[in-house]
mmCIF file of C-alpha atoms and ligand atoms in Angstrom:
data_model
loop_
_atom_site.group_PDB
_atom_site.id
_atom_site.type_symbol
_atom_site.label_atom_id
_atom_site.label_comp_id
_atom_site.label_asym_id
_atom_site.label_seq_id
_atom_site.Cartn_x
_atom_site.Cartn_y
_atom_site.Cartn_z
ATOM 1 C CA UNK J 1 114.979 42.332 -97.302
ATOM 2 C CA UNK J 2 111.602 41.950 -95.878
ATOM 3 C CA UNK J 3 109.483 42.762 -99.008
ATOM 4 C CA UNK J 4 107.731 39.370 -100.012
ATOM 5 C CA UNK J 5 106.003 40.249 -103.324
ATOM 6 C CA UNK J 6 104.972 36.216 -103.256
ATOM 7 C CA UNK J 7 102.824 37.252 -100.340
ATOM 8 C CA UNK J 8 101.736 40.342 -101.148
ATOM 9 C CA UNK J 9 99.423 40.380 -104.738
ATOM 10 C CA UNK J 10 99.098 44.731 -106.354
ATOM 11 C CA UNK J 11 95.937 45.447 -105.880
ATOM 12 C CA UNK J 12 96.311 48.707 -107.448
ATOM 13 C CA UNK J 13 98.132 50.329 -109.755
ATOM 14 C CA UNK J 14 99.411 52.822 -107.000
ATOM 15 C CA UNK J 15 100.513 50.183 -104.596
ATOM 16 C CA UNK J 16 102.449 48.180 -107.644
ATOM 17 C CA UNK J 17 104.170 51.536 -108.886
ATOM 18 C CA UNK J 18 105.160 51.869 -105.075
ATOM 19 C CA UNK J 19 107.068 47.978 -105.114
ATOM 20 C CA UNK J 20 108.237 49.505 -108.205
ATOM 21 C CA UNK J 21 110.314 52.167 -106.441
ATOM 22 C CA UNK J 22 111.124 49.490 -103.642
ATOM 23 C CA UNK J 23 113.160 47.326 -105.912
ATOM 24 C CA UNK J 24 114.935 50.365 -107.605
ATOM 25 C CA UNK J 25 116.133 51.213 -103.294
ATOM 26 C CA UNK J 26 119.989 51.163 -103.453
ATOM 27 C CA UNK J 27 121.482 49.075 -101.227
ATOM 28 C CA UNK J 28 123.888 49.492 -99.327
ATOM 29 C CA UNK J 29 126.302 45.961 -99.442
ATOM 30 C CA UNK J 30 129.263 44.574 -97.154
ATOM 31 C CA UNK J 31 129.668 41.992 -99.787
ATOM 32 C CA UNK J 32 129.495 43.008 -104.037
ATOM 33 C CA UNK J 33 128.304 40.255 -105.149
ATOM 34 C CA UNK J 34 124.982 40.878 -103.103
ATOM 35 C CA UNK J 35 124.542 44.719 -105.631
ATOM 36 C CA UNK J 36 121.492 45.194 -107.127
ATOM 37 C CA UNK J 37 123.328 44.539 -110.397
ATOM 38 C CA UNK J 38 121.340 46.524 -113.306
ATOM 39 C CA UNK J 39 121.919 46.964 -117.412
ATOM 40 C CA UNK J 40 122.494 50.320 -118.438
ATOM 41 C CA UNK J 41 121.584 50.813 -121.842
ATOM 42 C CA UNK J 42 122.872 53.900 -124.071
ATOM 43 C CA UNK J 43 123.159 55.054 -127.480
ATOM 44 C CA UNK J 44 126.171 53.800 -129.048
ATOM 45 C CA UNK J 45 128.824 54.956 -131.755
ATOM 46 C CA UNK J 46 126.479 54.518 -135.134
ATOM 47 C CA UNK J 47 123.679 54.926 -132.996
ATOM 48 C CA UNK J 48 123.128 51.214 -131.916
ATOM 49 C CA UNK J 49 122.428 49.621 -128.847
ATOM 50 C CA UNK J 50 125.451 49.690 -126.296
ATOM 51 C CA UNK J 51 125.064 47.605 -123.162
ATOM 52 C CA UNK J 52 126.636 46.841 -119.727
ATOM 53 C CA UNK J 53 126.436 46.237 -116.355
ATOM 54 C CA UNK J 54 126.756 48.709 -113.413
ATOM 55 C CA UNK J 55 125.218 49.440 -109.479
ATOM 56 C CA UNK J 56 122.144 50.961 -108.365
ATOM 57 C CA UNK J 57 123.384 53.333 -105.697
ATOM 58 C CA UNK J 58 120.731 56.017 -105.342
ATOM 59 C CA UNK J 59 117.322 56.912 -106.523
ATOM 60 C CA UNK J 60 115.259 59.996 -105.985
ATOM 61 C CA UNK J 61 111.364 58.944 -106.200
ATOM 62 C CA UNK J 62 109.911 63.274 -106.096
ATOM 63 C CA UNK J 63 112.467 63.899 -109.276
ATOM 64 C CA UNK J 64 112.015 60.317 -110.772
ATOM 65 C CA UNK J 65 115.378 59.545 -110.769
ATOM 66 C CA UNK J 66 118.132 57.133 -110.939
ATOM 67 C CA UNK J 67 121.696 57.203 -109.965
ATOM 68 C CA UNK J 68 124.825 55.792 -111.387
ATOM 69 C CA UNK J 69 128.581 56.064 -110.401
ATOM 70 C CA UNK J 70 131.288 55.445 -113.521
ATOM 71 C CA UNK J 71 134.265 56.600 -114.423
ATOM 72 C CA UNK J 72 134.188 60.556 -116.090
ATOM 73 C CA UNK J 73 137.003 58.327 -118.362
ATOM 74 C CA UNK J 74 134.873 55.442 -119.739
ATOM 75 C CA UNK J 75 133.079 54.994 -123.582
ATOM 76 C CA UNK J 76 129.671 54.756 -122.198
ATOM 77 C CA UNK J 77 130.099 59.149 -121.185
ATOM 78 C CA UNK J 78 131.208 60.047 -124.194
ATOM 79 C CA UNK J 79 127.970 57.939 -125.929
ATOM 80 C CA UNK J 80 125.626 59.991 -122.893
ATOM 81 C CA UNK J 81 127.406 63.446 -124.164
ATOM 82 C CA UNK J 82 126.421 62.840 -127.486
ATOM 83 C CA UNK J 83 122.738 61.304 -126.885
ATOM 84 C CA UNK J 84 120.987 61.435 -123.784
ATOM 85 C CA UNK J 85 118.448 59.038 -124.434
ATOM 86 C CA UNK J 86 119.332 55.819 -121.854
ATOM 87 C CA UNK J 87 117.077 52.386 -121.021
ATOM 88 C CA UNK J 88 117.441 50.707 -117.697
ATOM 89 C CA UNK J 89 116.527 47.143 -117.030
ATOM 90 C CA UNK J 90 116.407 45.589 -113.906
ATOM 91 C CA UNK J 91 115.883 42.016 -112.655
ATOM 92 C CA UNK J 92 114.235 42.041 -109.041
ATOM 93 C CA UNK J 93 114.633 37.901 -107.787
ATOM 94 C CA UNK J 94 113.251 39.199 -104.623
ATOM 95 C CA UNK J 95 110.283 40.636 -105.767
ATOM 96 C CA UNK J 96 109.276 38.453 -108.561
ATOM 97 C CA UNK J 97 109.741 41.572 -110.684
ATOM 98 C CA UNK J 98 111.173 42.704 -114.136
ATOM 99 C CA UNK J 99 111.534 47.343 -114.927
ATOM 100 C CA UNK J 100 112.586 48.326 -118.013
ATOM 101 C CA UNK J 101 112.851 51.736 -117.547
ATOM 102 C CA UNK J 102 113.066 54.794 -120.326
ATOM 103 C CA UNK J 103 114.688 58.501 -119.390
ATOM 104 C CA UNK J 104 117.587 60.467 -120.205
ATOM 105 C CA UNK J 105 121.460 60.578 -118.250
ATOM 106 C CA UNK J 106 122.362 64.014 -117.252
ATOM 107 C CA UNK J 107 125.756 63.383 -116.257
ATOM 108 C CA UNK J 108 126.853 65.187 -112.858
ATOM 109 C CA UNK J 109 131.120 66.113 -111.742
ATOM 110 C CA UNK J 110 132.987 68.444 -110.077
ATOM 111 C CA UNK J 111 132.240 70.286 -106.832
ATOM 112 C CA UNK J 112 128.184 68.476 -107.436
ATOM 113 C CA UNK J 113 129.586 65.309 -106.937
ATOM 114 C CA UNK J 114 132.245 65.819 -104.504
ATOM 115 C CA UNK J 115 129.309 64.132 -101.537
ATOM 116 C CA UNK J 116 128.986 61.111 -103.521
ATOM 117 C CA UNK J 117 132.869 60.588 -103.809
ATOM 118 C CA UNK J 118 133.091 61.593 -99.597
ATOM 119 C CA UNK J 119 130.807 58.965 -99.308
ATOM 120 C CA UNK J 120 132.040 55.800 -101.264
ATOM 121 C CA UNK J 121 134.937 53.238 -99.453
ATOM 122 C CA UNK J 122 138.235 53.990 -99.723
ATOM 123 C CA UNK J 123 138.783 50.846 -101.494
ATOM 124 C CA UNK J 124 136.400 51.762 -104.051
ATOM 125 C CA UNK J 125 138.148 54.799 -105.540
ATOM 126 C CA UNK J 126 140.397 53.697 -107.181
ATOM 127 C CA UNK J 127 137.952 52.287 -109.676
ATOM 128 C CA UNK J 128 137.809 56.146 -110.583
ATOM 129 C CA UNK J 129 141.332 56.834 -112.236
ATOM 130 C CA UNK J 130 142.136 54.200 -114.119
ATOM 131 C CA UNK J 131 145.197 54.581 -116.302
ATOM 132 C CA UNK J 132 145.166 53.948 -119.665
ATOM 133 C CA UNK J 133 141.046 55.668 -119.927
ATOM 134 C CA UNK J 134 138.959 52.302 -119.722
ATOM 135 C CA UNK J 135 138.500 50.116 -123.209
ATOM 136 C CA UNK J 136 141.598 51.087 -124.366
ATOM 137 C CA UNK J 137 143.526 48.481 -126.083
ATOM 138 C CA UNK J 138 146.263 47.254 -123.579
ATOM 139 C CA UNK J 139 149.047 44.585 -124.670
ATOM 140 C CA UNK J 140 148.974 42.331 -121.301
ATOM 141 C CA UNK J 141 145.606 41.356 -119.107
ATOM 142 C CA UNK J 142 147.948 43.915 -116.756
ATOM 143 C CA UNK J 143 148.789 46.437 -118.542
ATOM 144 C CA UNK J 144 147.252 49.265 -116.492
ATOM 145 C CA UNK J 145 147.146 51.632 -113.268
ATOM 146 C CA UNK J 146 144.555 52.221 -110.949
ATOM 147 C CA UNK J 147 145.300 55.489 -109.185
ATOM 148 C CA UNK J 148 141.879 57.259 -106.955
ATOM 149 C CA UNK J 149 141.294 60.318 -109.180
ATOM 150 C CA UNK J 150 137.518 62.523 -108.143
ATOM 151 C CA UNK J 151 137.770 64.595 -111.117
ATOM 152 C CA UNK J 152 137.305 61.135 -113.273
ATOM 153 C CA UNK J 153 134.327 60.369 -110.787
ATOM 154 C CA UNK J 154 130.550 61.420 -112.345
ATOM 155 C CA UNK J 155 127.356 60.727 -111.648
ATOM 156 C CA UNK J 156 124.966 59.552 -114.161
ATOM 157 C CA UNK J 157 121.199 60.910 -112.451
ATOM 158 C CA UNK J 158 118.519 59.387 -115.446
ATOM 159 C CA UNK J 159 115.587 61.116 -114.893
ATOM 160 C CA UNK J 160 112.805 58.587 -116.081
ATOM 161 C CA UNK J 161 109.925 59.591 -118.352
ATOM 162 C CA UNK J 162 108.456 56.406 -118.657
ATOM 163 C CA UNK J 163 108.089 52.819 -116.484
ATOM 164 C CA UNK J 164 107.309 49.511 -117.476
ATOM 165 C CA UNK J 165 106.515 46.982 -114.270
ATOM 166 C CA UNK J 166 105.715 43.013 -114.828
ATOM 167 C CA UNK J 167 105.441 41.094 -111.732
ATOM 168 C CA UNK J 168 105.528 36.829 -112.561
ATOM 169 C CA UNK J 169 105.061 36.444 -108.227
ATOM 170 C CA UNK J 170 101.714 35.805 -108.861
ATOM 171 C CA UNK J 171 100.479 32.239 -110.981
ATOM 172 C CA UNK J 172 98.519 35.301 -113.086
ATOM 173 C CA UNK J 173 101.056 37.832 -114.544
ATOM 174 C CA UNK J 174 100.987 41.335 -114.004
ATOM 175 C CA UNK J 175 102.099 43.918 -115.950
ATOM 176 C CA UNK J 176 101.711 47.673 -115.833
ATOM 177 C CA UNK J 177 103.078 50.799 -118.177
ATOM 178 C CA UNK J 178 103.680 54.348 -116.069
ATOM 179 C CA UNK J 179 104.139 57.998 -118.020
ATOM 180 C CA UNK J 180 105.739 60.687 -116.312
ATOM 181 C CA UNK J 181 103.936 63.236 -118.670
ATOM 182 C CA UNK J 182 100.171 61.815 -117.058
ATOM 183 C CA UNK J 183 101.429 62.640 -114.130
ATOM 184 C CA UNK J 184 103.102 58.399 -113.301
ATOM 185 C CA UNK J 185 98.922 57.197 -113.138
ATOM 186 C CA UNK J 186 99.554 54.162 -114.844
ATOM 187 C CA UNK J 187 97.744 51.898 -117.017
ATOM 188 C CA UNK J 188 97.161 47.735 -116.831
ATOM 189 C CA UNK J 189 98.645 45.231 -120.019
ATOM 190 C CA UNK J 190 98.982 42.379 -121.143
ATOM 191 C CA UNK J 191 102.404 40.541 -120.221
HETATM 192 C C1 LIG S 201 129.100 43.424 -111.429
HETATM 193 C C2 LIG S 201 129.281 44.133 -112.115
HETATM 194 C C3 LIG S 201 128.132 46.529 -111.958
HETATM 195 C C4 LIG S 201 129.503 47.311 -112.353
HETATM 196 N N1 LIG S 201 128.992 48.141 -111.959
HETATM 197 C C5 LIG S 201 129.840 49.685 -112.837
HETATM 198 C C6 LIG S 201 129.575 50.582 -112.176
HETATM 199 O O1 LIG S 201 128.501 51.094 -110.823
HETATM 200 N N2 LIG S 201 129.962 51.841 -112.767
HETATM 201 C C7 LIG S 201 130.766 51.998 -114.401
HETATM 202 O O2 LIG S 201 130.551 52.021 -114.258
HETATM 203 N N3 LIG S 201 130.668 50.539 -114.581
HETATM 204 C C8 LIG S 201 130.280 49.344 -113.340
HETATM 205 N N4 LIG S 201 130.921 48.023 -114.489
HETATM 206 C C9 LIG S 201 131.598 47.883 -115.483
HETATM 207 C C10 LIG S 201 130.751 48.269 -116.732
HETATM 208 O O3 LIG S 201 130.411 46.863 -116.459
HETATM 209 C C11 LIG S 201 131.357 48.321 -117.944
HETATM 210 O O4 LIG S 201 132.292 47.225 -118.128
HETATM 211 C C12 LIG S 201 131.758 49.021 -118.059
HETATM 212 O O5 LIG S 201 131.689 50.472 -117.386
HETATM 213 C C13 LIG S 201 132.517 49.982 -119.698
HETATM 214 O O6 LIG S 201 131.852 50.082 -119.829
HETATM 215 P P1 LIG S 201 131.895 50.930 -121.161
HETATM 216 O O7 LIG S 201 133.133 50.854 -122.130
HETATM 217 O O8 LIG S 201 130.502 50.523 -121.566
HETATM 218 O O9 LIG S 201 131.383 52.701 -120.849
HETATM 219 C C14 LIG S 201 130.326 46.759 -114.076
HETATM 220 C C15 LIG S 201 130.774 45.869 -114.046
HETATM 221 C C16 LIG S 201 129.518 44.303 -113.361
HETATM 222 C C17 LIG S 201 130.310 43.313 -114.008
#
């Protein structure tokens, strides 16, 4: 990533939104420690917030959506089925940018998820098909097996309602709020 927010201050809302979408670009990295990790929050059982780390896999600015891959047997999928509202939080250190996104998640499985499954490296396939299912109690730390199962692969497609963007790149911090319902025009906000 070559973009450096330290040398380019956003001059208008549209440019700032472009920077935000750049921060949402999925990074294809050989070293998984360099992947862009984000926090996905859902409405947990009983209505309490539930949050976990996930990796951004794709985005589509034309429909304002981002994709995450998961095992369909994880508890988060049941939570999303129960209530599709979600929040996604990300700190992009290179851009010195925080993004807070809200929206709803659609779970995409089966033939619609086939292309994404086919694009996964072999090493990643066993992440989808752990038995017993993720979150189950087990007697020892290794009392589980990993067997790739395409039927367990799911894309979580989050369609955004709004986006809150904070930049700490310049001495004067900058914040803007963008909403789908006003065509992502945006408003400046006090950080
Ligand atoms: C750095 C990191 C990246 C992760 N990426 C993903 C991911 O892309 N998809 C996913 O389902 N779980 C991912 N996990 C595991 C989740 O954080 C979580 O433990 C698991 O999905 C079960 O979540 P749930 O019980 O809320 O469903 C990741 C964990 C870490 C530490």
